[in-house]
């Protein structure tokens, strides 16, 4: 394959996955904004985030492997369900990016707070316990947001009087199948979260 063919294939891949790339960039921007907000937050916001982190550590320290597993799974599954429902709404093209941006800001604020407040201890806690499952869950949320966005566009077109939308049933079946697959990935992320928590949470206190 020469350079021109590679460039053409690369451009085609970008065009074909433009909505996915847009969601990825949206999450990254939201994450960076959330991290910046945490580093420059007022005392009230710092105390609020600190309370979340302290509660996160204390609850998981006293919880069994299965409790952590179920809590992590239902947290991820809750967002998946939200994205799934958004995809069935005509306003999904607006709501799905907003929910993803909200999640990105929340993750950024958490990581930014841990780094700004606890420095090396916060970095270690993030790298060992927070980041591995967060990366997997983030991939799920980005794909879920993309799927919700795309199907909501299809659904919106069915409401327009002059546009006849065909293949809605097959699109819906594919939509459901993809979310079922994401649920299985969510289970893997929850397992990873529970394993890392059970192995390392006792070494941290905030």
PDB file of C-alpha atoms in Angstrom:
ATOM      1  CA  UNK A   1       0.000   0.000   0.000  1.00  0.00           C
ATOM      2  CA  UNK A   2       1.520   3.331  -1.053  1.00  0.00           C
ATOM      3  CA  UNK A   3       1.266   6.595   0.831  1.00  0.00           C
ATOM      4  CA  UNK A   4      -1.654   7.924  -1.227  1.00  0.00           C
ATOM      5  CA  UNK A   5      -3.748   4.789  -0.631  1.00  0.00           C
ATOM      6  CA  UNK A   6      -2.909   4.906   3.069  1.00  0.00           C
ATOM      7  CA  UNK A   7      -3.939   8.549   3.275  1.00  0.00           C
ATOM      8  CA  UNK A   8      -7.198   7.883   1.423  1.00  0.00           C
ATOM      9  CA  UNK A   9      -8.041   4.912   3.652  1.00  0.00           C
ATOM     10  CA  UNK A  10      -7.185   6.963   6.721  1.00  0.00           C
ATOM     11  CA  UNK A  11      -9.469   9.803   5.622  1.00  0.00           C
ATOM     12  CA  UNK A  12     -12.258   7.345   4.863  1.00  0.00           C
ATOM     13  CA  UNK A  13     -11.891   5.836   8.336  1.00  0.00           C
ATOM     14  CA  UNK A  14     -12.121   9.289   9.921  1.00  0.00           C
ATOM     15  CA  UNK A  15     -15.211  10.205   7.886  1.00  0.00           C
ATOM     16  CA  UNK A  16     -16.850   6.860   8.653  1.00  0.00           C
ATOM     17  CA  UNK A  17     -16.211   7.254  12.405  1.00  0.00           C
ATOM     18  CA  UNK A  18     -16.602  11.029  12.674  1.00  0.00           C
ATOM     19  CA  UNK A  19     -19.320  10.819  15.334  1.00  0.00           C
ATOM     20  CA  UNK A  20     -17.191   8.483  17.456  1.00  0.00           C
ATOM     21  CA  UNK A  21     -14.169  10.760  17.111  1.00  0.00           C
ATOM     22  CA  UNK A  22     -16.323  13.757  18.022  1.00  0.00           C
ATOM     23  CA  UNK A  23     -17.538  12.005  21.189  1.00  0.00           C
ATOM     24  CA  UNK A  24     -13.974  11.060  22.094  1.00  0.00           C
ATOM     25  CA  UNK A  25     -12.779  14.648  21.694  1.00  0.00           C
ATOM     26  CA  UNK A  26     -15.768  15.902  23.677  1.00  0.00           C
ATOM     27  CA  UNK A  27     -14.893  13.619  26.583  1.00  0.00           C
ATOM     28  CA  UNK A  28     -11.216  14.621  26.511  1.00  0.00           C
ATOM     29  CA  UNK A  29     -12.111  18.329  26.496  1.00  0.00           C
ATOM     30  CA  UNK A  30     -14.625  17.815  29.313  1.00  0.00           C
ATOM     31  CA  UNK A  31     -12.075  15.817  31.311  1.00  0.00           C
ATOM     32  CA  UNK A  32      -9.455  18.556  30.950  1.00  0.00           C
ATOM     33  CA  UNK A  33     -12.006  21.213  31.936  1.00  0.00           C
ATOM     34  CA  UNK A  34     -13.045  19.179  34.978  1.00  0.00           C
ATOM     35  CA  UNK A  35      -9.427  18.735  36.014  1.00  0.00           C
ATOM     36  CA  UNK A  36      -8.858  22.480  35.719  1.00  0.00           C
ATOM     37  CA  UNK A  37     -11.968  23.217  37.748  1.00  0.00           C
ATOM     38  CA  UNK A  38     -10.779  20.905  40.524  1.00  0.00           C
ATOM     39  CA  UNK A  39      -7.341  22.537  40.705  1.00  0.00           C
ATOM     40  CA  UNK A  40      -8.859  26.034  40.898  1.00  0.00           C
ATOM     41  CA  UNK A  41     -11.959  25.211  42.922  1.00  0.00           C
ATOM     42  CA  UNK A  42     -13.123  27.112  45.974  1.00  0.00           C
ATOM     43  CA  UNK A  43     -13.095  25.660  49.476  1.00  0.00           C
ATOM     44  CA  UNK A  44     -16.704  24.482  49.279  1.00  0.00           C
ATOM     45  CA  UNK A  45     -16.081  22.493  46.089  1.00  0.00           C
ATOM     46  CA  UNK A  46     -12.851  21.057  47.489  1.00  0.00           C
ATOM     47  CA  UNK A  47     -14.610  19.893  50.639  1.00  0.00           C
ATOM     48  CA  UNK A  48     -17.410  18.396  48.547  1.00  0.00           C
ATOM     49  CA  UNK A  49     -14.993  16.402  46.366  1.00  0.00           C
ATOM     50  CA  UNK A  50     -12.925  15.425  49.402  1.00  0.00           C
ATOM     51  CA  UNK A  51     -16.066  14.037  51.021  1.00  0.00           C
ATOM     52  CA  UNK A  52     -16.755  11.944  47.923  1.00  0.00           C
ATOM     53  CA  UNK A  53     -13.193  10.571  47.870  1.00  0.00           C
ATOM     54  CA  UNK A  54     -13.193   9.847  51.618  1.00  0.00           C
ATOM     55  CA  UNK A  55     -16.547   8.100  51.393  1.00  0.00           C
ATOM     56  CA  UNK A  56     -15.362   6.182  48.314  1.00  0.00           C
ATOM     57  CA  UNK A  57     -12.318   4.843  50.157  1.00  0.00           C
ATOM     58  CA  UNK A  58     -14.056   4.126  53.487  1.00  0.00           C
ATOM     59  CA  UNK A  59     -17.003   2.313  51.912  1.00  0.00           C
ATOM     60  CA  UNK A  60     -14.795   0.165  49.706  1.00  0.00           C
ATOM     61  CA  UNK A  61     -12.413  -0.603  52.562  1.00  0.00           C
ATOM     62  CA  UNK A  62     -15.292  -2.046  54.591  1.00  0.00           C
ATOM     63  CA  UNK A  63     -17.045  -3.764  51.658  1.00  0.00           C
ATOM     64  CA  UNK A  64     -16.633  -7.275  50.334  1.00  0.00           C
ATOM     65  CA  UNK A  65     -15.494  -8.132  46.834  1.00  0.00           C
ATOM     66  CA  UNK A  66     -19.060  -8.809  45.681  1.00  0.00           C
ATOM     67  CA  UNK A  67     -20.382  -5.512  47.075  1.00  0.00           C
ATOM     68  CA  UNK A  68     -17.712  -3.555  45.215  1.00  0.00           C
ATOM     69  CA  UNK A  69     -18.415  -5.593  42.085  1.00  0.00           C
ATOM     70  CA  UNK A  70     -22.157  -4.935  42.184  1.00  0.00           C
ATOM     71  CA  UNK A  71     -21.763  -1.240  43.046  1.00  0.00           C
ATOM     72  CA  UNK A  72     -19.314  -0.729  40.194  1.00  0.00           C
ATOM     73  CA  UNK A  73     -21.489  -2.638  37.735  1.00  0.00           C
ATOM     74  CA  UNK A  74     -24.715  -0.838  38.611  1.00  0.00           C
ATOM     75  CA  UNK A  75     -22.963   2.522  38.443  1.00  0.00           C
ATOM     76  CA  UNK A  76     -21.825   1.780  34.880  1.00  0.00           C
ATOM     77  CA  UNK A  77     -25.099   0.090  33.941  1.00  0.00           C
ATOM     78  CA  UNK A  78     -27.017   3.130  35.154  1.00  0.00           C
ATOM     79  CA  UNK A  79     -25.233   5.365  32.664  1.00  0.00           C
ATOM     80  CA  UNK A  80     -25.691   2.767  29.923  1.00  0.00           C
ATOM     81  CA  UNK A  81     -29.411   2.694  30.632  1.00  0.00           C
ATOM     82  CA  UNK A  82     -29.502   6.483  30.511  1.00  0.00           C
ATOM     83  CA  UNK A  83     -27.764   6.533  27.126  1.00  0.00           C
ATOM     84  CA  UNK A  84     -30.072   3.767  25.871  1.00  0.00           C
ATOM     85  CA  UNK A  85     -33.181   5.744  26.803  1.00  0.00           C
ATOM     86  CA  UNK A  86     -31.724   8.942  25.345  1.00  0.00           C
ATOM     87  CA  UNK A  87     -31.247   7.130  22.037  1.00  0.00           C
ATOM     88  CA  UNK A  88     -34.989   6.503  21.930  1.00  0.00           C
ATOM     89  CA  UNK A  89     -35.767  10.213  22.229  1.00  0.00           C
ATOM     90  CA  UNK A  90     -35.964  12.811  19.499  1.00  0.00           C
ATOM     91  CA  UNK A  91     -33.809  15.135  21.626  1.00  0.00           C
ATOM     92  CA  UNK A  92     -31.067  12.498  21.876  1.00  0.00           C
ATOM     93  CA  UNK A  93     -28.650  14.362  19.584  1.00  0.00           C
ATOM     94  CA  UNK A  94     -28.543  17.092  22.226  1.00  0.00           C
ATOM     95  CA  UNK A  95     -28.746  15.008  25.398  1.00  0.00           C
ATOM     96  CA  UNK A  96     -26.196  12.300  24.605  1.00  0.00           C
ATOM     97  CA  UNK A  97     -23.243  14.719  24.217  1.00  0.00           C
ATOM     98  CA  UNK A  98     -24.362  16.611  27.341  1.00  0.00           C
ATOM     99  CA  UNK A  99     -24.413  13.454  29.472  1.00  0.00           C
ATOM    100  CA  UNK A 100     -21.005  12.413  28.140  1.00  0.00           C
ATOM    101  CA  UNK A 101     -19.605  15.877  28.849  1.00  0.00           C
ATOM    102  CA  UNK A 102     -21.041  15.734  32.380  1.00  0.00           C
ATOM    103  CA  UNK A 103     -19.325  12.391  32.941  1.00  0.00           C
ATOM    104  CA  UNK A 104     -16.059  13.729  31.542  1.00  0.00           C
ATOM    105  CA  UNK A 105     -16.151  16.768  33.820  1.00  0.00           C
ATOM    106  CA  UNK A 106     -16.862  14.539  36.834  1.00  0.00           C
ATOM    107  CA  UNK A 107     -13.963  12.202  36.048  1.00  0.00           C
ATOM    108  CA  UNK A 108     -11.655  15.145  35.428  1.00  0.00           C
ATOM    109  CA  UNK A 109     -12.589  16.823  38.694  1.00  0.00           C
ATOM    110  CA  UNK A 110     -11.955  13.599  40.625  1.00  0.00           C
ATOM    111  CA  UNK A 111      -8.529  12.971  39.082  1.00  0.00           C
ATOM    112  CA  UNK A 112      -7.564  16.650  39.262  1.00  0.00           C
ATOM    113  CA  UNK A 113      -8.538  16.852  42.918  1.00  0.00           C
ATOM    114  CA  UNK A 114      -6.547  13.741  43.843  1.00  0.00           C
ATOM    115  CA  UNK A 115      -3.454  15.098  42.104  1.00  0.00           C
ATOM    116  CA  UNK A 116      -3.766  18.664  43.424  1.00  0.00           C
ATOM    117  CA  UNK A 117      -4.572  17.660  47.016  1.00  0.00           C
ATOM    118  CA  UNK A 118      -2.597  14.475  47.652  1.00  0.00           C
ATOM    119  CA  UNK A 119       0.156  14.766  45.003  1.00  0.00           C
ATOM    120  CA  UNK A 120       2.145  11.494  44.759  1.00  0.00           C
ATOM    121  CA  UNK A 121      -0.333   9.624  46.950  1.00  0.00           C
ATOM    122  CA  UNK A 122      -3.173  10.841  44.766  1.00  0.00           C
ATOM    123  CA  UNK A 123      -1.297   9.880  41.606  1.00  0.00           C
ATOM    124  CA  UNK A 124      -0.658   6.375  42.948  1.00  0.00           C
ATOM    125  CA  UNK A 125      -4.291   5.967  44.007  1.00  0.00           C
ATOM    126  CA  UNK A 126      -5.476   7.132  40.594  1.00  0.00           C
ATOM    127  CA  UNK A 127      -3.028   4.975  38.631  1.00  0.00           C
ATOM    128  CA  UNK A 128      -3.644   1.781  40.602  1.00  0.00           C
ATOM    129  CA  UNK A 129      -7.345   1.881  41.528  1.00  0.00           C
ATOM    130  CA  UNK A 130      -9.174   4.638  39.663  1.00  0.00           C
ATOM    131  CA  UNK A 131      -7.657   4.777  36.185  1.00  0.00           C
ATOM    132  CA  UNK A 132      -7.771   1.149  34.873  1.00  0.00           C
ATOM    133  CA  UNK A 133     -11.546   0.643  35.283  1.00  0.00           C
ATOM    134  CA  UNK A 134     -12.202   4.297  34.420  1.00  0.00           C
ATOM    135  CA  UNK A 135     -10.517   3.834  31.038  1.00  0.00           C
ATOM    136  CA  UNK A 136     -12.665   0.808  30.256  1.00  0.00           C
ATOM    137  CA  UNK A 137     -15.860   2.498  31.438  1.00  0.00           C
ATOM    138  CA  UNK A 138     -14.962   5.622  29.458  1.00  0.00           C
ATOM    139  CA  UNK A 139     -14.671   3.603  26.256  1.00  0.00           C
ATOM    140  CA  UNK A 140     -18.119   2.155  26.972  1.00  0.00           C
ATOM    141  CA  UNK A 141     -19.623   5.597  27.604  1.00  0.00           C
ATOM    142  CA  UNK A 142     -18.129   7.025  24.415  1.00  0.00           C
ATOM    143  CA  UNK A 143     -19.521   4.197  22.299  1.00  0.00           C
ATOM    144  CA  UNK A 144     -22.875   4.351  24.119  1.00  0.00           C
ATOM    145  CA  UNK A 145     -23.077   8.088  23.507  1.00  0.00           C
ATOM    146  CA  UNK A 146     -22.274   7.581  19.833  1.00  0.00           C
ATOM    147  CA  UNK A 147     -24.920   4.851  19.472  1.00  0.00           C
ATOM    148  CA  UNK A 148     -27.530   6.950  21.281  1.00  0.00           C
ATOM    149  CA  UNK A 149     -26.729   9.931  19.077  1.00  0.00           C
ATOM    150  CA  UNK A 150     -26.972   7.959  15.836  1.00  0.00           C
ATOM    151  CA  UNK A 151     -30.181   6.122  16.671  1.00  0.00           C
ATOM    152  CA  UNK A 152     -31.868   9.237  18.019  1.00  0.00           C
ATOM    153  CA  UNK A 153     -31.165  10.912  14.661  1.00  0.00           C
ATOM    154  CA  UNK A 154     -32.852   7.965  12.925  1.00  0.00           C
ATOM    155  CA  UNK A 155     -35.757   8.188  15.375  1.00  0.00           C
ATOM    156  CA  UNK A 156     -36.065  11.939  14.853  1.00  0.00           C
ATOM    157  CA  UNK A 157     -36.297  11.470  11.085  1.00  0.00           C
ATOM    158  CA  UNK A 158     -39.321   9.218  11.555  1.00  0.00           C
ATOM    159  CA  UNK A 159     -41.158  12.185  13.067  1.00  0.00           C
ATOM    160  CA  UNK A 160     -40.634  14.361  10.014  1.00  0.00           C
ATOM    161  CA  UNK A 161     -43.681  14.313   7.698  1.00  0.00           C
ATOM    162  CA  UNK A 162     -41.816  14.439   4.382  1.00  0.00           C
ATOM    163  CA  UNK A 163     -39.170  11.798   5.165  1.00  0.00           C
ATOM    164  CA  UNK A 164     -39.944   8.086   4.941  1.00  0.00           C
ATOM    165  CA  UNK A 165     -37.524   6.173   7.150  1.00  0.00           C
ATOM    166  CA  UNK A 166     -36.956   2.520   6.214  1.00  0.00           C
ATOM    167  CA  UNK A 167     -35.173  -0.242   8.100  1.00  0.00           C
ATOM    168  CA  UNK A 168     -36.082   1.112  11.528  1.00  0.00           C
ATOM    169  CA  UNK A 169     -36.732  -2.362  12.969  1.00  0.00           C
ATOM    170  CA  UNK A 170     -33.347  -3.718  11.906  1.00  0.00           C
ATOM    171  CA  UNK A 171     -31.626  -0.564  13.177  1.00  0.00           C
ATOM    172  CA  UNK A 172     -33.353  -0.958  16.541  1.00  0.00           C
ATOM    173  CA  UNK A 173     -32.332  -4.607  16.836  1.00  0.00           C
ATOM    174  CA  UNK A 174     -28.732  -3.661  16.101  1.00  0.00           C
ATOM    175  CA  UNK A 175     -28.997  -0.805  18.606  1.00  0.00           C
ATOM    176  CA  UNK A 176     -30.171  -3.197  21.330  1.00  0.00           C
ATOM    177  CA  UNK A 177     -27.522  -5.785  20.470  1.00  0.00           C
ATOM    178  CA  UNK A 178     -24.743  -3.237  20.777  1.00  0.00           C
ATOM    179  CA  UNK A 179     -25.944  -2.131  24.196  1.00  0.00           C
ATOM    180  CA  UNK A 180     -26.156  -5.753  25.347  1.00  0.00           C
ATOM    181  CA  UNK A 181     -22.535  -6.182  24.260  1.00  0.00           C
ATOM    182  CA  UNK A 182     -21.594  -3.036  26.196  1.00  0.00           C
ATOM    183  CA  UNK A 183     -23.235  -4.503  29.299  1.00  0.00           C
ATOM    184  CA  UNK A 184     -20.869  -7.476  29.065  1.00  0.00           C
ATOM    185  CA  UNK A 185     -17.905  -5.101  28.788  1.00  0.00           C
ATOM    186  CA  UNK A 186     -19.313  -3.275  31.801  1.00  0.00           C
ATOM    187  CA  UNK A 187     -19.177  -6.545  33.756  1.00  0.00           C
ATOM    188  CA  UNK A 188     -15.502  -6.921  32.847  1.00  0.00           C
ATOM    189  CA  UNK A 189     -14.825  -3.356  34.014  1.00  0.00           C
ATOM    190  CA  UNK A 190     -16.641  -4.003  37.280  1.00  0.00           C
ATOM    191  CA  UNK A 191     -14.587  -7.154  37.825  1.00  0.00           C
ATOM    192  CA  UNK A 192     -11.378  -5.211  37.222  1.00  0.00           C
ATOM    193  CA  UNK A 193     -12.547  -2.515  39.629  1.00  0.00           C
ATOM    194  CA  UNK A 194     -13.382  -5.045  42.331  1.00  0.00           C
ATOM    195  CA  UNK A 195     -10.096  -6.930  41.923  1.00  0.00           C
ATOM    196  CA  UNK A 196      -7.951  -3.793  42.137  1.00  0.00           C
ATOM    197  CA  UNK A 197      -9.959  -2.451  45.058  1.00  0.00           C
ATOM    198  CA  UNK A 198      -9.702  -5.699  47.025  1.00  0.00           C
ATOM    199  CA  UNK A 199      -5.966  -5.907  46.386  1.00  0.00           C
ATOM    200  CA  UNK A 200      -4.847  -2.318  46.995  1.00  0.00           C
ATOM    201  CA  UNK A 201      -7.481  -0.187  48.769  1.00  0.00           C
ATOM    202  CA  UNK A 202      -6.080  -1.054  52.212  1.00  0.00           C
ATOM    203  CA  UNK A 203      -2.861   0.774  51.369  1.00  0.00           C
ATOM    204  CA  UNK A 204      -4.644   4.137  51.028  1.00  0.00           C
ATOM    205  CA  UNK A 205      -6.372   6.414  53.522  1.00  0.00           C
ATOM    206  CA  UNK A 206      -7.547   9.980  52.941  1.00  0.00           C
TER     207      UNK A 206
END
